[in-house]
Amino acid sequence: EAALLRCRARLLDYFAAMNEWLTPATSLLSLGPEPGSGAASSMALGEGDRAFVAQLGLASGLGRVGGGGEAGRLLSGEEEELLDVAPDLRVLRDAVFYFRLMMCPARGALPEPRAWRPRDGVLRWTFLSEAKGFEVRAFGGRPLRVAPPTASSAAVAERGGSMLSYMQRLWRREEAPRAP
């Protein structure tokens, strides 16, 4: 439906505009490329995430959070101390990831449609390394990755719902977004 496509495009435009003024030091749970980097999707732990985990560790009595991936392991839940102290952080982390996943511009990034059980949607986080970042699995152990919005998905609002634009989209072989 054209109204839903325009709404999605506006939401993607909003997040694209947010990335223009966010800095890596003020961005939490970005789970994507650094703003303005133009890089492909990355699940790396950001500068703001490290600072947040370090501050939360000090405030909750866990002590100083060191380097070497300790902040990533605490945020992923592999070292459970932080998520035991702040259980809402797990909920926020997973909600942010699911929101980012739902904005993926390609069908292949989403799990295939089928009758999933609620338990299948539980995210399992692993911190691989500083360079590789996080790996998130769900829906039968399938790795899930968020992708940055593309220029073609942001242009959906401009295409509108005219018959001509509909026919043009049919004949182009670009990957169409999968609507819920």
PDB file of N, CA, C and O in Angstrom, residues 29-33 39-44 93-106 108-110 123 125 134-136 142-150:
ATOM      1  N   LEU A  29      23.982   1.942  20.956  1.00  0.00           N
ATOM      2  CA  LEU A  29      23.357   0.827  20.261  1.00  0.00           C
ATOM      3  C   LEU A  29      23.076   1.132  18.799  1.00  0.00           C
ATOM      4  O   LEU A  29      22.013   0.809  18.274  1.00  0.00           O
ATOM      5  N   SER A  30      24.020   1.777  18.136  1.00  0.00           N
ATOM      6  CA  SER A  30      23.801   2.122  16.734  1.00  0.00           C
ATOM      7  C   SER A  30      23.816   0.892  15.848  1.00  0.00           C
ATOM      8  O   SER A  30      23.123   0.839  14.844  1.00  0.00           O
ATOM      9  N   LEU A  31      24.600  -0.115  16.177  1.00  0.00           N
ATOM     10  CA  LEU A  31      24.618  -1.391  15.469  1.00  0.00           C
ATOM     11  C   LEU A  31      24.677  -1.211  13.958  1.00  0.00           C
ATOM     12  O   LEU A  31      23.992  -1.881  13.204  1.00  0.00           O
ATOM     13  N   GLY A  32      25.452  -0.294  13.515  1.00  0.00           N
ATOM     14  CA  GLY A  32      25.591  -0.044  12.087  1.00  0.00           C
ATOM     15  C   GLY A  32      26.852   0.731  11.826  1.00  0.00           C
ATOM     16  O   GLY A  32      27.686   0.899  12.713  1.00  0.00           O
ATOM     17  N   PRO A  33      27.007   1.237  10.606  1.00  0.00           N
ATOM     18  CA  PRO A  33      28.215   1.997  10.298  1.00  0.00           C
ATOM     19  C   PRO A  33      28.233   3.307  11.066  1.00  0.00           C
ATOM     20  O   PRO A  33      27.190   3.826  11.458  1.00  0.00           O
ATOM     21  N   ALA A  39      30.213   3.471   5.134  1.00  0.00           N
ATOM     22  CA  ALA A  39      30.642   2.069   5.147  1.00  0.00           C
ATOM     23  C   ALA A  39      29.441   1.147   5.117  1.00  0.00           C
ATOM     24  O   ALA A  39      28.321   1.541   5.405  1.00  0.00           O
ATOM     25  N   ALA A  40      29.707  -0.087   4.775  1.00  0.00           N
ATOM     26  CA  ALA A  40      28.657  -1.097   4.805  1.00  0.00           C
ATOM     27  C   ALA A  40      28.262  -1.372   6.249  1.00  0.00           C
ATOM     28  O   ALA A  40      28.912  -0.925   7.182  1.00  0.00           O
ATOM     29  N   SER A  41      27.215  -2.120   6.421  1.00  0.00           N
ATOM     30  CA  SER A  41      26.721  -2.413   7.754  1.00  0.00           C
ATOM     31  C   SER A  41      27.784  -3.097   8.603  1.00  0.00           C
ATOM     32  O   SER A  41      28.527  -3.939   8.144  1.00  0.00           O
ATOM     33  N   SER A  42      27.829  -2.709   9.842  1.00  0.00           N
ATOM     34  CA  SER A  42      28.777  -3.276  10.784  1.00  0.00           C
ATOM     35  C   SER A  42      28.041  -3.489  12.096  1.00  0.00           C
ATOM     36  O   SER A  42      27.156  -2.731  12.439  1.00  0.00           O
ATOM     37  N   MET A  43      28.412  -4.507  12.805  1.00  0.00           N
ATOM     38  CA  MET A  43      27.803  -4.764  14.105  1.00  0.00           C
ATOM     39  C   MET A  43      28.818  -4.472  15.202  1.00  0.00           C
ATOM     40  O   MET A  43      28.811  -5.085  16.251  1.00  0.00           O
ATOM     41  N   ALA A  44      29.724  -3.544  14.938  1.00  0.00           N
ATOM     42  CA  ALA A  44      30.800  -3.233  15.874  1.00  0.00           C
ATOM     43  C   ALA A  44      30.273  -2.455  17.072  1.00  0.00           C
ATOM     44  O   ALA A  44      29.271  -1.752  16.999  1.00  0.00           O
ATOM     45  N   ARG A  93      18.317  -3.261  24.256  1.00  0.00           N
ATOM     46  CA  ARG A  93      19.236  -3.730  23.220  1.00  0.00           C
ATOM     47  C   ARG A  93      18.494  -4.548  22.166  1.00  0.00           C
ATOM     48  O   ARG A  93      18.646  -4.328  20.962  1.00  0.00           O
ATOM     49  N   ASP A  94      17.651  -5.488  22.610  1.00  0.00           N
ATOM     50  CA  ASP A  94      16.920  -6.333  21.672  1.00  0.00           C
ATOM     51  C   ASP A  94      15.867  -5.542  20.902  1.00  0.00           C
ATOM     52  O   ASP A  94      15.679  -5.768  19.702  1.00  0.00           O
ATOM     53  N   ALA A  95      15.182  -4.613  21.568  1.00  0.00           N
ATOM     54  CA  ALA A  95      14.169  -3.799  20.883  1.00  0.00           C
ATOM     55  C   ALA A  95      14.816  -2.931  19.808  1.00  0.00           C
ATOM     56  O   ALA A  95      14.303  -2.838  18.687  1.00  0.00           O
ATOM     57  N   VAL A  96      15.949  -2.320  20.124  1.00  0.00           N
ATOM     58  CA  VAL A  96      16.650  -1.491  19.138  1.00  0.00           C
ATOM     59  C   VAL A  96      17.069  -2.355  17.955  1.00  0.00           C
ATOM     60  O   VAL A  96      16.916  -1.964  16.792  1.00  0.00           O
ATOM     61  N   PHE A  97      17.586  -3.543  18.223  1.00  0.00           N
ATOM     62  CA  PHE A  97      17.998  -4.420  17.130  1.00  0.00           C
ATOM     63  C   PHE A  97      16.814  -4.789  16.254  1.00  0.00           C
ATOM     64  O   PHE A  97      16.898  -4.761  15.027  1.00  0.00           O
ATOM     65  N   TYR A  98      15.684  -5.161  16.868  1.00  0.00           N
ATOM     66  CA  TYR A  98      14.511  -5.536  16.069  1.00  0.00           C
ATOM     67  C   TYR A  98      13.978  -4.363  15.264  1.00  0.00           C
ATOM     68  O   TYR A  98      13.551  -4.525  14.119  1.00  0.00           O
ATOM     69  N   PHE A  99      13.991  -3.154  15.831  1.00  0.00           N
ATOM     70  CA  PHE A  99      13.562  -1.986  15.059  1.00  0.00           C
ATOM     71  C   PHE A  99      14.472  -1.774  13.855  1.00  0.00           C
ATOM     72  O   PHE A  99      14.005  -1.507  12.749  1.00  0.00           O
ATOM     73  N   ARG A 100      15.766  -1.904  14.062  1.00  0.00           N
ATOM     74  CA  ARG A 100      16.708  -1.751  12.943  1.00  0.00           C
ATOM     75  C   ARG A 100      16.511  -2.862  11.912  1.00  0.00           C
ATOM     76  O   ARG A 100      16.591  -2.630  10.710  1.00  0.00           O
ATOM     77  N   LEU A 101      16.252  -4.078  12.371  1.00  0.00           N
ATOM     78  CA  LEU A 101      16.043  -5.200  11.453  1.00  0.00           C
ATOM     79  C   LEU A 101      14.788  -4.990  10.603  1.00  0.00           C
ATOM     80  O   LEU A 101      14.773  -5.308   9.417  1.00  0.00           O
ATOM     81  N   MET A 102      13.743  -4.439  11.206  1.00  0.00           N
ATOM     82  CA  MET A 102      12.502  -4.213  10.462  1.00  0.00           C
ATOM     83  C   MET A 102      12.642  -3.125   9.406  1.00  0.00           C
ATOM     84  O   MET A 102      11.822  -3.041   8.505  1.00  0.00           O
ATOM     85  N   MET A 103      13.670  -2.307   9.505  1.00  0.00           N
ATOM     86  CA  MET A 103      13.880  -1.255   8.508  1.00  0.00           C
ATOM     87  C   MET A 103      14.831  -1.688   7.403  1.00  0.00           C
ATOM     88  O   MET A 103      15.207  -0.881   6.566  1.00  0.00           O
ATOM     89  N   CYS A 104      15.227  -2.958   7.371  1.00  0.00           N
ATOM     90  CA  CYS A 104      16.141  -3.444   6.331  1.00  0.00           C
ATOM     91  C   CYS A 104      15.492  -3.294   4.963  1.00  0.00           C
ATOM     92  O   CYS A 104      14.320  -3.629   4.792  1.00  0.00           O
ATOM     93  N   PRO A 105      16.242  -2.818   4.011  1.00  0.00           N
ATOM     94  CA  PRO A 105      15.653  -2.582   2.691  1.00  0.00           C
ATOM     95  C   PRO A 105      15.489  -3.837   1.841  1.00  0.00           C
ATOM     96  O   PRO A 105      14.838  -3.795   0.831  1.00  0.00           O
ATOM     97  N   ALA A 106      16.049  -4.961   2.226  1.00  0.00           N
ATOM     98  CA  ALA A 106      15.989  -6.153   1.384  1.00  0.00           C
ATOM     99  C   ALA A 106      15.262  -7.294   2.067  1.00  0.00           C
ATOM    100  O   ALA A 106      15.346  -7.465   3.281  1.00  0.00           O
ATOM    101  N   GLY A 108      15.954 -10.447   1.803  1.00  0.00           N
ATOM    102  CA  GLY A 108      16.878 -11.476   2.242  1.00  0.00           C
ATOM    103  C   GLY A 108      17.418 -11.264   3.641  1.00  0.00           C
ATOM    104  O   GLY A 108      17.939 -12.195   4.250  1.00  0.00           O
ATOM    105  N   ALA A 109      17.318 -10.052   4.166  1.00  0.00           N
ATOM    106  CA  ALA A 109      17.826  -9.767   5.506  1.00  0.00           C
ATOM    107  C   ALA A 109      16.872 -10.242   6.598  1.00  0.00           C
ATOM    108  O   ALA A 109      17.269 -10.360   7.746  1.00  0.00           O
ATOM    109  N   LEU A 110      15.627 -10.495   6.236  1.00  0.00           N
ATOM    110  CA  LEU A 110      14.617 -10.896   7.213  1.00  0.00           C
ATOM    111  C   LEU A 110      14.418 -12.413   7.190  1.00  0.00           C
ATOM    112  O   LEU A 110      14.663 -13.060   6.173  1.00  0.00           O
ATOM    113  N   LEU A 123      16.643 -13.329  20.759  1.00  0.00           N
ATOM    114  CA  LEU A 123      17.952 -13.025  20.184  1.00  0.00           C
ATOM    115  C   LEU A 123      19.065 -13.595  21.055  1.00  0.00           C
ATOM    116  O   LEU A 123      19.041 -13.460  22.274  1.00  0.00           O
ATOM    117  N   TRP A 125      23.032 -13.190  21.489  1.00  0.00           N
ATOM    118  CA  TRP A 125      24.131 -12.288  21.139  1.00  0.00           C
ATOM    119  C   TRP A 125      25.473 -12.927  21.467  1.00  0.00           C
ATOM    120  O   TRP A 125      25.621 -13.573  22.507  1.00  0.00           O
ATOM    121  N   PHE A 134      29.482  -7.728  16.987  1.00  0.00           N
ATOM    122  CA  PHE A 134      28.497  -8.675  17.491  1.00  0.00           C
ATOM    123  C   PHE A 134      27.986  -9.590  16.386  1.00  0.00           C
ATOM    124  O   PHE A 134      27.909  -9.209  15.225  1.00  0.00           O
ATOM    125  N   GLU A 135      27.579 -10.774  16.803  1.00  0.00           N
ATOM    126  CA  GLU A 135      26.805 -11.651  15.945  1.00  0.00           C
ATOM    127  C   GLU A 135      25.509 -11.933  16.694  1.00  0.00           C
ATOM    128  O   GLU A 135      25.534 -12.262  17.877  1.00  0.00           O
ATOM    129  N   VAL A 136      24.390 -11.781  16.003  1.00  0.00           N
ATOM    130  CA  VAL A 136      23.079 -11.991  16.605  1.00  0.00           C
ATOM    131  C   VAL A 136      22.390 -13.105  15.838  1.00  0.00           C
ATOM    132  O   VAL A 136      22.337 -13.082  14.610  1.00  0.00           O
ATOM    133  N   ARG A 142      19.682 -18.714  12.745  1.00  0.00           N
ATOM    134  CA  ARG A 142      20.053 -17.915  11.571  1.00  0.00           C
ATOM    135  C   ARG A 142      20.718 -16.622  12.020  1.00  0.00           C
ATOM    136  O   ARG A 142      20.184 -15.905  12.853  1.00  0.00           O
ATOM    137  N   PRO A 143      21.903 -16.278  11.452  1.00  0.00           N
ATOM    138  CA  PRO A 143      22.510 -14.988  11.801  1.00  0.00           C
ATOM    139  C   PRO A 143      21.694 -13.842  11.205  1.00  0.00           C
ATOM    140  O   PRO A 143      21.283 -13.905  10.042  1.00  0.00           O
ATOM    141  N   LEU A 144      21.445 -12.830  12.005  1.00  0.00           N
ATOM    142  CA  LEU A 144      20.681 -11.661  11.567  1.00  0.00           C
ATOM    143  C   LEU A 144      21.612 -10.456  11.514  1.00  0.00           C
ATOM    144  O   LEU A 144      22.423 -10.261  12.406  1.00  0.00           O
ATOM    145  N   ARG A 145      21.494  -9.636  10.467  1.00  0.00           N
ATOM    146  CA  ARG A 145      22.319  -8.442  10.330  1.00  0.00           C
ATOM    147  C   ARG A 145      21.423  -7.282   9.935  1.00  0.00           C
ATOM    148  O   ARG A 145      20.547  -7.432   9.095  1.00  0.00           O
ATOM    149  N   VAL A 146      21.681  -6.144  10.525  1.00  0.00           N
ATOM    150  CA  VAL A 146      20.971  -4.939  10.124  1.00  0.00           C
ATOM    151  C   VAL A 146      21.760  -4.272   9.011  1.00  0.00           C
ATOM    152  O   VAL A 146      22.974  -4.375   8.950  1.00  0.00           O
ATOM    153  N   ALA A 147      21.054  -3.626   8.114  1.00  0.00           N
ATOM    154  CA  ALA A 147      21.697  -2.947   6.991  1.00  0.00           C
ATOM    155  C   ALA A 147      21.308  -1.481   7.011  1.00  0.00           C
ATOM    156  O   ALA A 147      20.195  -1.136   7.406  1.00  0.00           O
ATOM    157  N   PRO A 148      22.195  -0.602   6.594  1.00  0.00           N
ATOM    158  CA  PRO A 148      21.843   0.814   6.558  1.00  0.00           C
ATOM    159  C   PRO A 148      20.817   1.074   5.464  1.00  0.00           C
ATOM    160  O   PRO A 148      20.766   0.341   4.477  1.00  0.00           O
ATOM    161  N   PRO A 149      19.976   2.108   5.632  1.00  0.00           N
ATOM    162  CA  PRO A 149      19.015   2.436   4.578  1.00  0.00           C
ATOM    163  C   PRO A 149      19.743   2.837   3.302  1.00  0.00           C
ATOM    164  O   PRO A 149      20.797   3.447   3.352  1.00  0.00           O
ATOM    165  N   THR A 150      19.161   2.489   2.174  1.00  0.00           N
ATOM    166  CA  THR A 150      19.759   2.837   0.895  1.00  0.00           C
ATOM    167  C   THR A 150      19.044   4.030   0.287  1.00  0.00           C
ATOM    168  O   THR A 150      17.934   4.372   0.689  1.00  0.00           O
TER     169      THR A 150
END
